[in-house]
Structure formats: C-alpha cells, structure tokens
Amino acid sequence: MAWLRAFWSGLPIEGRWLLAVVAVQTFGRGLTLPFTVIYLSEVRGFGLGLVGALMSLVAIAGFVVTAPTGWLVDRYGARSVLLGGQGAMVIGSVTLAYATTPWTAASALILIGLNFGAALPAFTTLIASIVDGDARQRFFGIHFALMNTGMGAGGVVGGLLVEVDAPATFTTVYLVDAAAALVAALVLLIPLRTVRGHAGGGTEPRPATVGYRAVLRRPAARRLAALTFTAVLVGYGQLQVGVPGYAREVTDVSTDAIGIAYAVNTTMIIVLQLPVLSRISGRRRTRMMIMMAGAWACAWLLLGVTGLGGDTVVATAGLLAFMAVFAFGETLLQPTVPAVVNALATDHLRGRYNAVNAAAFNGGAIAAPVVAGLLLGAHLTAVYIGLMIAGCLAVCVMALALERRIPAQANGVSGPNELAVSQPSEQGNG
C-alpha cells in the first residue's frame, strides 16, 4: 500500500523502536495470557470463582496506579514510567511461574497489574509525543496489528507447549514472558534513552494549576471514559477469563483449540487492520465504534449458540468464528478511541487524559472477570451471553451520545456542519 510505505518512510526512528518493543513484549504475553485461568484453576487447583477474583487483581492494581501514572507521565515523562512498569512485570511473571498458593499468585498478579496500569497511559502518551494528525491514528492501528501479531504467535506457541498434566510447561512460558519484558526494558534504556514523552515541549500556554478536575470537567472526556469501560466489560475483559472459561466449562474445548482460536483472532486482525485503516481515514470515529459494537454483539451470539449443543467439533468451530468476528470489531475500535483521547487532550495534560481513559479500561477489566467467574461458576451461561450482547448495544447508544459532544477534528472529520465544542477552562486541582 502506498500510504503504508509513506507512513513508514515518514516515521521517526523512535517510532520504529516503539514498534519493536511491542513485538517483543506481546509475544511473551501471548505465551501466557490465554492460559492463566487454566493454569490457576486446572494446574494449581484453585476454584473458578477464586480464579476470577484473582484475575481481577490485575485490573484492580492497574486501576489504583492509573491516576498517579498520569501525574508521573506529565511530570517526569512516559519513558521513565514504562521502565518502572517493566520491572514490576519481570518480578510478577517470575513469581507467577512458581505460585502454588492463592496468596503468592495474588502478589504476582498485582505486580503484573501495576505494569499494565502504568503501561497503557504511558505508552499511548509516548506514541502521541512522536506522531500526530492522521499519522497518529494510523500508528495506533499498526501498533495494534503488531501487538496482536506478537500475541497470536505467542498464543500458538503457548498452546503447543503447555500441558495441564505437566506444570513445568507453564513455569517455562511465564519465565519467557519475564525475559520478554526485560528485553523491552533494555530497548527503553538504550535506543530510546532520549525519548521522554511528556508535556515539556508543548507550545500551549500552561495554566498555573492543572489536574484531573480539568479533564473530568469536559463532558466528552466523561462520555468517552464510560464508553471505554463498557466496551472492556463486554469485550477485552472477557478474553482472559470469560471466553476461555466458557470454552472449557460449557463446551469442553481443548487447550490446543483455545490457543488456535487466539491465533485466528490475531490473524484476522493482521489481515484486516491495514485495509480498515485505509477505509476509516476521514470517517467519523464514533461511527466506527458503533460498527465495532455491532460486530461484537454478533460474535457473542455465535458463541452462545455453540453452547446449546454437546458437539465439541461444533463448539470449537463456534469459538473460532467468535474470535474472527470479534477481531473485525477490534480493528475498528483500537485506532479510534486513543486517537479521540489524544485529539481532545492538551499537551500539558496528555498523561492525565490517557490515564482517565486507562482507568476506565481497567475499571471494565476489574468487573469483567468477576462477572464471568460468578455467572459461569453458577452455570448461568444464557444470562452471561445475554449480558454481553446487551452491553454491546449500550456501547452503540453511548457512541451516538459522544458524537454530539466532540468537535469534528477529534472525531476524525471536518466540515462546516460539524459540531464545534468549546473547551472549558482547564484550571483545577491535580
């Protein structure tokens, strides 16, 4: 594609190194992410309800650290925050590899959650400090495709390596995950040592006092955060616990098939992301969110239908179909939400804007495993699927409401008839 060649040739070297960080680290995460619930429940012998609570600690820790992360990013730079998060990830992954008690697993998952909470706003801010305009939306999309390449490759390898009857195989993949985080830290320390990613270079006048109150005063920021929370609750948050839990407990799909399903998800993202990016340029980002939610509702319906029968082959096919359709929705969402966030943000509050949206993301991720664990543990599978579909429809409504609150430029379009929203004063307390 001509636009892709132009994008790559115009991308600063720092942007290319950032993509390298993504490729390495997400491969490590792919080795473990689809199998953590299986590892804790079937290898370590924890009940599914307890596993759901343990998995929620990742999001809880991420949520707690998000607000301080936004302040730290704006004050000291995104790179420094990312380095601290990578250290927590290394320790957490090594601890989880040898966790035999719920308390040990809890401490490991908290450390991993601290990394996730710091990484989401810090990495997004780092990207925004390197590229802007339409190139920024495309970077977010390409970053997402590359991230899923690493996750999918790791998922395939992990699915082939791990065996429920051989706990040492799980130990190995968690140690490799730790090594991948260490490599990412080295890239941040050496090739990216000059990149800070904070507001120090901004050209906008800086108010005497700024903080989260200035961000949350804006209706658009609040509505976008609510949309993110709901989308994670019925989407990403279910991929780690709900989907594999449903596949194992309801339809008895094998661990190999689960690994392949995640690979299908990744393959579809890789295949579709670049064509989708070329099609959505100049289109309303809120409409892409609506299309995403519709695709996810169809995906959940497919998964729910597979749970009605007892045929494992049909169930496996349904899981693969779910992942494929779900992936299409992801290619629409990932380039749009962070692009809207950073289009609304001012330079001196960019870390906090990204932190607010990250907090919404983590809030949805806190609720998702708990909801999945309770409903699936109580065998309320129809209620579980119905709730996911209802949540997708709610995202459609929220996206339409958001469209009336954001300026045309933030929504990815421009025109004389588009709504222009004035920004309130950003004075407030941090």
XYZ file of C-alpha atoms in Angstrom, residues 41-368:
328
model
C -7.739 -23.494 38.022
C -6.547 -26.772 36.487
C -2.840 -26.834 37.379
C -2.817 -25.086 40.755
C -6.291 -26.354 41.707
C -7.986 -23.054 42.561
C -11.773 -22.850 42.133
C -13.147 -20.911 39.157
C -14.738 -18.307 41.416
C -11.422 -17.745 43.212
C -9.609 -17.587 39.882
C -11.996 -14.878 38.699
C -11.275 -12.866 41.851
C -7.517 -13.382 41.460
C -7.585 -12.304 37.827
C -9.463 -9.160 38.789
C -6.458 -8.153 40.923
C -4.584 -7.360 37.705
C -7.156 -4.751 36.803
C -7.564 -3.521 40.390
C -3.832 -2.868 40.708
C -3.815 -1.219 37.309
C -6.765 0.949 38.281
C -5.161 2.067 41.560
C -1.914 3.075 39.870
C -3.530 4.810 36.896
C -4.126 8.225 38.464
C -0.579 8.517 39.867
C 0.707 7.333 36.485
C -0.970 10.209 34.661
C 0.654 12.710 37.037
C 4.041 10.979 36.781
C 3.903 10.937 32.979
C 3.125 14.660 32.830
C 5.808 15.410 35.432
C 8.687 13.020 34.642
C 7.980 11.520 31.226
C 6.362 8.398 29.832
C 9.635 6.508 29.295
C 10.571 6.578 32.988
C 7.119 5.302 33.944
C 7.337 2.497 31.382
C 10.693 1.385 32.788
C 9.230 1.064 36.272
C 6.335 -0.949 34.876
C 8.658 -3.341 33.062
C 10.496 -4.032 36.307
C 7.221 -4.947 38.003
C 6.333 -7.179 35.061
C 9.583 -9.137 35.277
C 9.171 -9.804 39.001
C 5.469 -10.608 38.679
C 5.921 -13.116 35.857
C 8.725 -14.944 37.673
C 6.631 -15.090 40.849
C 3.586 -16.410 38.995
C 5.706 -19.131 37.390
C 6.263 -20.675 40.829
C 2.989 -19.691 42.524
C 1.440 -22.654 44.346
C -0.808 -20.767 46.785
C -3.518 -18.148 46.183
C -1.519 -15.547 48.155
C 1.575 -15.997 46.005
C -0.486 -15.856 42.830
C -2.229 -12.732 44.136
C 1.071 -10.913 44.748
C 2.307 -11.852 41.274
C -0.894 -10.706 39.568
C -0.801 -7.409 41.471
C 2.719 -6.716 40.175
C 1.627 -7.572 36.645
C -1.365 -5.277 37.100
C 0.895 -2.415 38.206
C 2.723 -2.756 34.901
C -0.495 -2.798 32.895
C -1.829 0.239 34.752
C 1.343 2.204 34.067
C 1.892 0.972 30.527
C -1.441 1.903 28.975
C -1.392 5.694 29.578
C 2.404 5.946 29.381
C 2.791 4.098 26.087
C -0.122 5.966 24.489
C 1.397 9.269 25.603
C 4.782 8.216 24.222
C 3.201 7.484 20.838
C 1.371 10.813 20.844
C 4.628 12.640 21.561
C 6.230 11.161 18.443
C 3.467 11.306 15.802
C 0.367 13.444 15.346
C -2.551 14.055 12.994
C -3.774 11.241 10.758
C -0.387 9.518 11.158
C -1.181 9.119 14.853
C -4.424 7.228 14.152
C -2.575 5.010 11.691
C 0.212 4.395 14.197
C -2.343 3.273 16.768
C -3.803 0.868 14.230
C -0.451 -0.528 13.107
C 0.662 -0.772 16.733
C -2.456 -2.813 17.453
C -1.894 -5.120 14.478
C 1.713 -5.698 15.504
C 0.692 -6.223 19.108
C -1.710 -8.936 18.026
C 0.927 -10.489 15.810
C 3.076 -10.992 18.882
C 0.109 -12.122 20.977
C -1.090 -14.572 18.347
C 2.340 -16.051 17.728
C 2.801 -16.421 21.466
C -0.657 -17.974 21.795
C 0.102 -20.610 19.175
C 3.450 -21.464 20.762
C 1.917 -21.456 24.234
C -0.933 -23.709 23.139
C 1.564 -26.218 21.774
C 3.844 -26.063 24.822
C 1.597 -26.033 27.868
C 0.132 -29.245 29.254
C -2.222 -29.346 32.219
C -0.549 -32.575 33.394
C 2.932 -31.000 33.171
C 3.126 -27.924 35.452
C 6.738 -27.280 34.386
C 5.492 -26.259 30.926
C 3.535 -23.393 32.467
C 6.557 -22.375 34.538
C 8.621 -22.166 31.360
C 6.227 -19.869 29.480
C 5.954 -17.476 32.435
C 9.741 -17.240 32.630
C 9.888 -16.472 28.900
C 7.254 -13.763 29.481
C 9.556 -12.241 32.119
C 12.502 -12.347 29.712
C 10.476 -10.549 27.033
C 9.667 -7.748 29.495
C 13.376 -7.466 30.302
C 14.247 -7.100 26.615
C 11.637 -4.349 26.249
C 13.200 -2.521 29.210
C 16.618 -2.679 27.554
C 15.210 -1.080 24.400
C 13.771 1.740 26.506
C 17.096 2.162 28.296
C 19.358 2.266 25.217
C 17.838 3.093 21.783
C 15.004 5.153 23.309
C 17.024 6.802 26.097
C 16.488 10.309 24.657
C 12.696 9.999 24.387
C 10.821 11.343 27.395
C 7.246 11.757 26.202
C 5.845 14.500 28.390
C 4.474 17.978 28.005
C 7.723 19.823 28.401
C 7.987 20.550 24.700
C 4.399 21.690 24.244
C 3.740 25.074 22.651
C 0.480 25.746 24.504
C 0.451 28.152 27.456
C 0.488 26.190 30.693
C -2.040 27.205 33.363
C -0.731 27.829 36.844
C -2.705 24.878 38.225
C -3.878 21.881 36.253
C -5.112 18.425 37.157
C -7.674 15.699 36.740
C -10.520 18.057 37.553
C -9.781 19.934 34.336
C -10.094 16.703 32.344
C -13.246 15.467 34.064
C -14.995 18.827 33.607
C -15.283 18.011 29.922
C -18.443 16.026 29.066
C -16.668 14.452 26.088
C -13.938 13.015 28.328
C -16.505 11.587 30.739
C -18.613 10.040 27.978
C -15.579 8.533 26.284
C -14.451 7.004 29.583
C -17.905 5.474 30.118
C -17.848 4.006 26.627
C -14.398 2.543 27.205
C -15.492 0.960 30.495
C -18.486 -0.723 28.891
C -16.547 -1.901 25.832
C -13.906 -3.525 28.036
C -16.539 -5.130 30.269
C -18.192 -6.892 27.315
C -15.075 -7.160 25.146
C -11.402 -7.251 26.076
C -12.017 -8.063 29.712
C -13.745 -11.298 28.701
C -10.905 -12.587 26.524
C -8.757 -13.530 29.501
C -11.357 -15.220 31.712
C -14.849 -15.322 30.223
C -14.076 -16.712 26.784
C -11.597 -19.449 27.795
C -13.720 -20.233 30.853
C -16.835 -20.601 28.691
C -14.919 -22.703 26.175
C -13.632 -25.091 28.852
C -16.542 -25.269 31.284
C -19.507 -25.076 28.889
C -18.327 -26.502 25.573
C -15.279 -28.565 26.687
C -12.931 -27.135 24.044
C -9.300 -28.295 24.334
C -6.413 -26.033 25.334
C -4.883 -26.553 21.881
C -8.082 -25.294 20.270
C -8.139 -22.263 22.575
C -4.603 -21.408 21.506
C -5.609 -21.752 17.847
C -8.668 -19.563 18.453
C -6.473 -16.761 19.751
C -4.273 -17.244 16.702
C -7.352 -16.869 14.470
C -8.186 -13.645 16.281
C -4.681 -12.354 15.665
C -4.583 -13.468 12.038
C -7.827 -11.668 11.273
C -6.501 -8.506 12.905
C -3.293 -8.694 10.876
C -5.211 -9.303 7.648
C -7.893 -6.673 8.238
C -6.169 -3.864 10.143
C -4.367 -2.185 7.226
C -7.385 -2.259 4.855
C -9.572 -0.993 7.702
C -7.139 1.849 8.415
C -7.271 2.961 4.783
C -11.088 2.886 4.824
C -11.715 4.712 8.109
C -9.406 7.656 7.399
C -11.580 10.775 7.253
C -14.652 8.975 8.628
C -16.358 9.629 11.934
C -14.625 7.670 14.634
C -17.829 7.357 16.653
C -19.477 5.525 13.735
C -16.596 3.066 13.729
C -17.263 2.447 17.426
C -20.897 1.664 16.619
C -19.865 -0.757 13.893
C -17.456 -2.393 16.328
C -20.169 -2.896 18.948
C -22.473 -4.451 16.354
C -19.768 -6.895 15.314
C -19.125 -7.855 18.927
C -22.840 -8.462 19.551
C -22.899 -10.866 16.587
C -19.774 -12.597 17.914
C -21.327 -13.211 21.329
C -24.468 -14.562 19.667
C -22.327 -17.043 17.737
C -20.562 -18.180 20.899
C -23.846 -18.541 22.744
C -25.322 -20.755 20.039
C -22.363 -23.152 20.261
C -23.105 -23.703 23.942
C -26.560 -25.104 23.191
C -25.267 -28.412 21.821
C -22.866 -31.053 23.035
C -20.710 -31.455 19.937
C -17.103 -30.468 20.676
C -16.289 -30.009 16.981
C -19.187 -27.592 16.555
C -18.187 -25.807 19.752
C -14.623 -25.424 18.504
C -15.850 -24.051 15.175
C -18.079 -21.616 17.054
C -15.171 -20.420 19.184
C -13.080 -19.837 16.057
C -15.951 -17.924 14.443
C -16.370 -15.832 17.582
C -12.694 -14.864 17.522
C -12.789 -13.954 13.824
C -15.833 -11.681 14.100
C -14.581 -10.196 17.359
C -11.289 -9.352 15.628
C -13.075 -7.281 12.990
C -14.586 -5.151 15.736
C -11.179 -4.711 17.333
C -9.692 -3.318 14.126
C -12.359 -0.609 14.191
C -12.020 0.290 17.862
C -8.295 0.371 18.510
C -7.310 3.129 16.055
C -10.264 5.313 17.072
C -10.549 5.562 20.873
C -6.910 6.554 21.617
C -6.989 8.918 18.632
C -10.060 10.672 20.081
C -8.478 10.831 23.540
C -5.290 12.440 22.268
C -7.144 14.789 19.921
C -9.116 16.085 22.908
C -6.021 16.315 25.123
C -3.802 19.333 25.611
C -0.031 18.849 25.766
C 0.366 19.648 29.440
C -2.463 17.249 30.427
C -1.883 14.484 27.889
C -0.740 11.992 30.512
C -3.831 12.631 32.607
C -6.203 12.366 29.622
C -4.702 8.998 28.753
C -4.784 7.989 32.419
C -8.520 8.747 32.692
C -9.249 6.529 29.715
C -6.868 3.879 31.059
C -8.715 3.983 34.391
C -11.966 3.335 32.546
C -10.288 0.459 30.705
C -9.033 -1.042 33.955
C -12.378 -0.480 35.636
C -14.056 -2.596 32.965
C -11.331 -5.186 33.317
C -11.948 -5.338 37.082
C -15.621 -6.095 36.588
C -15.226 -8.458 33.622
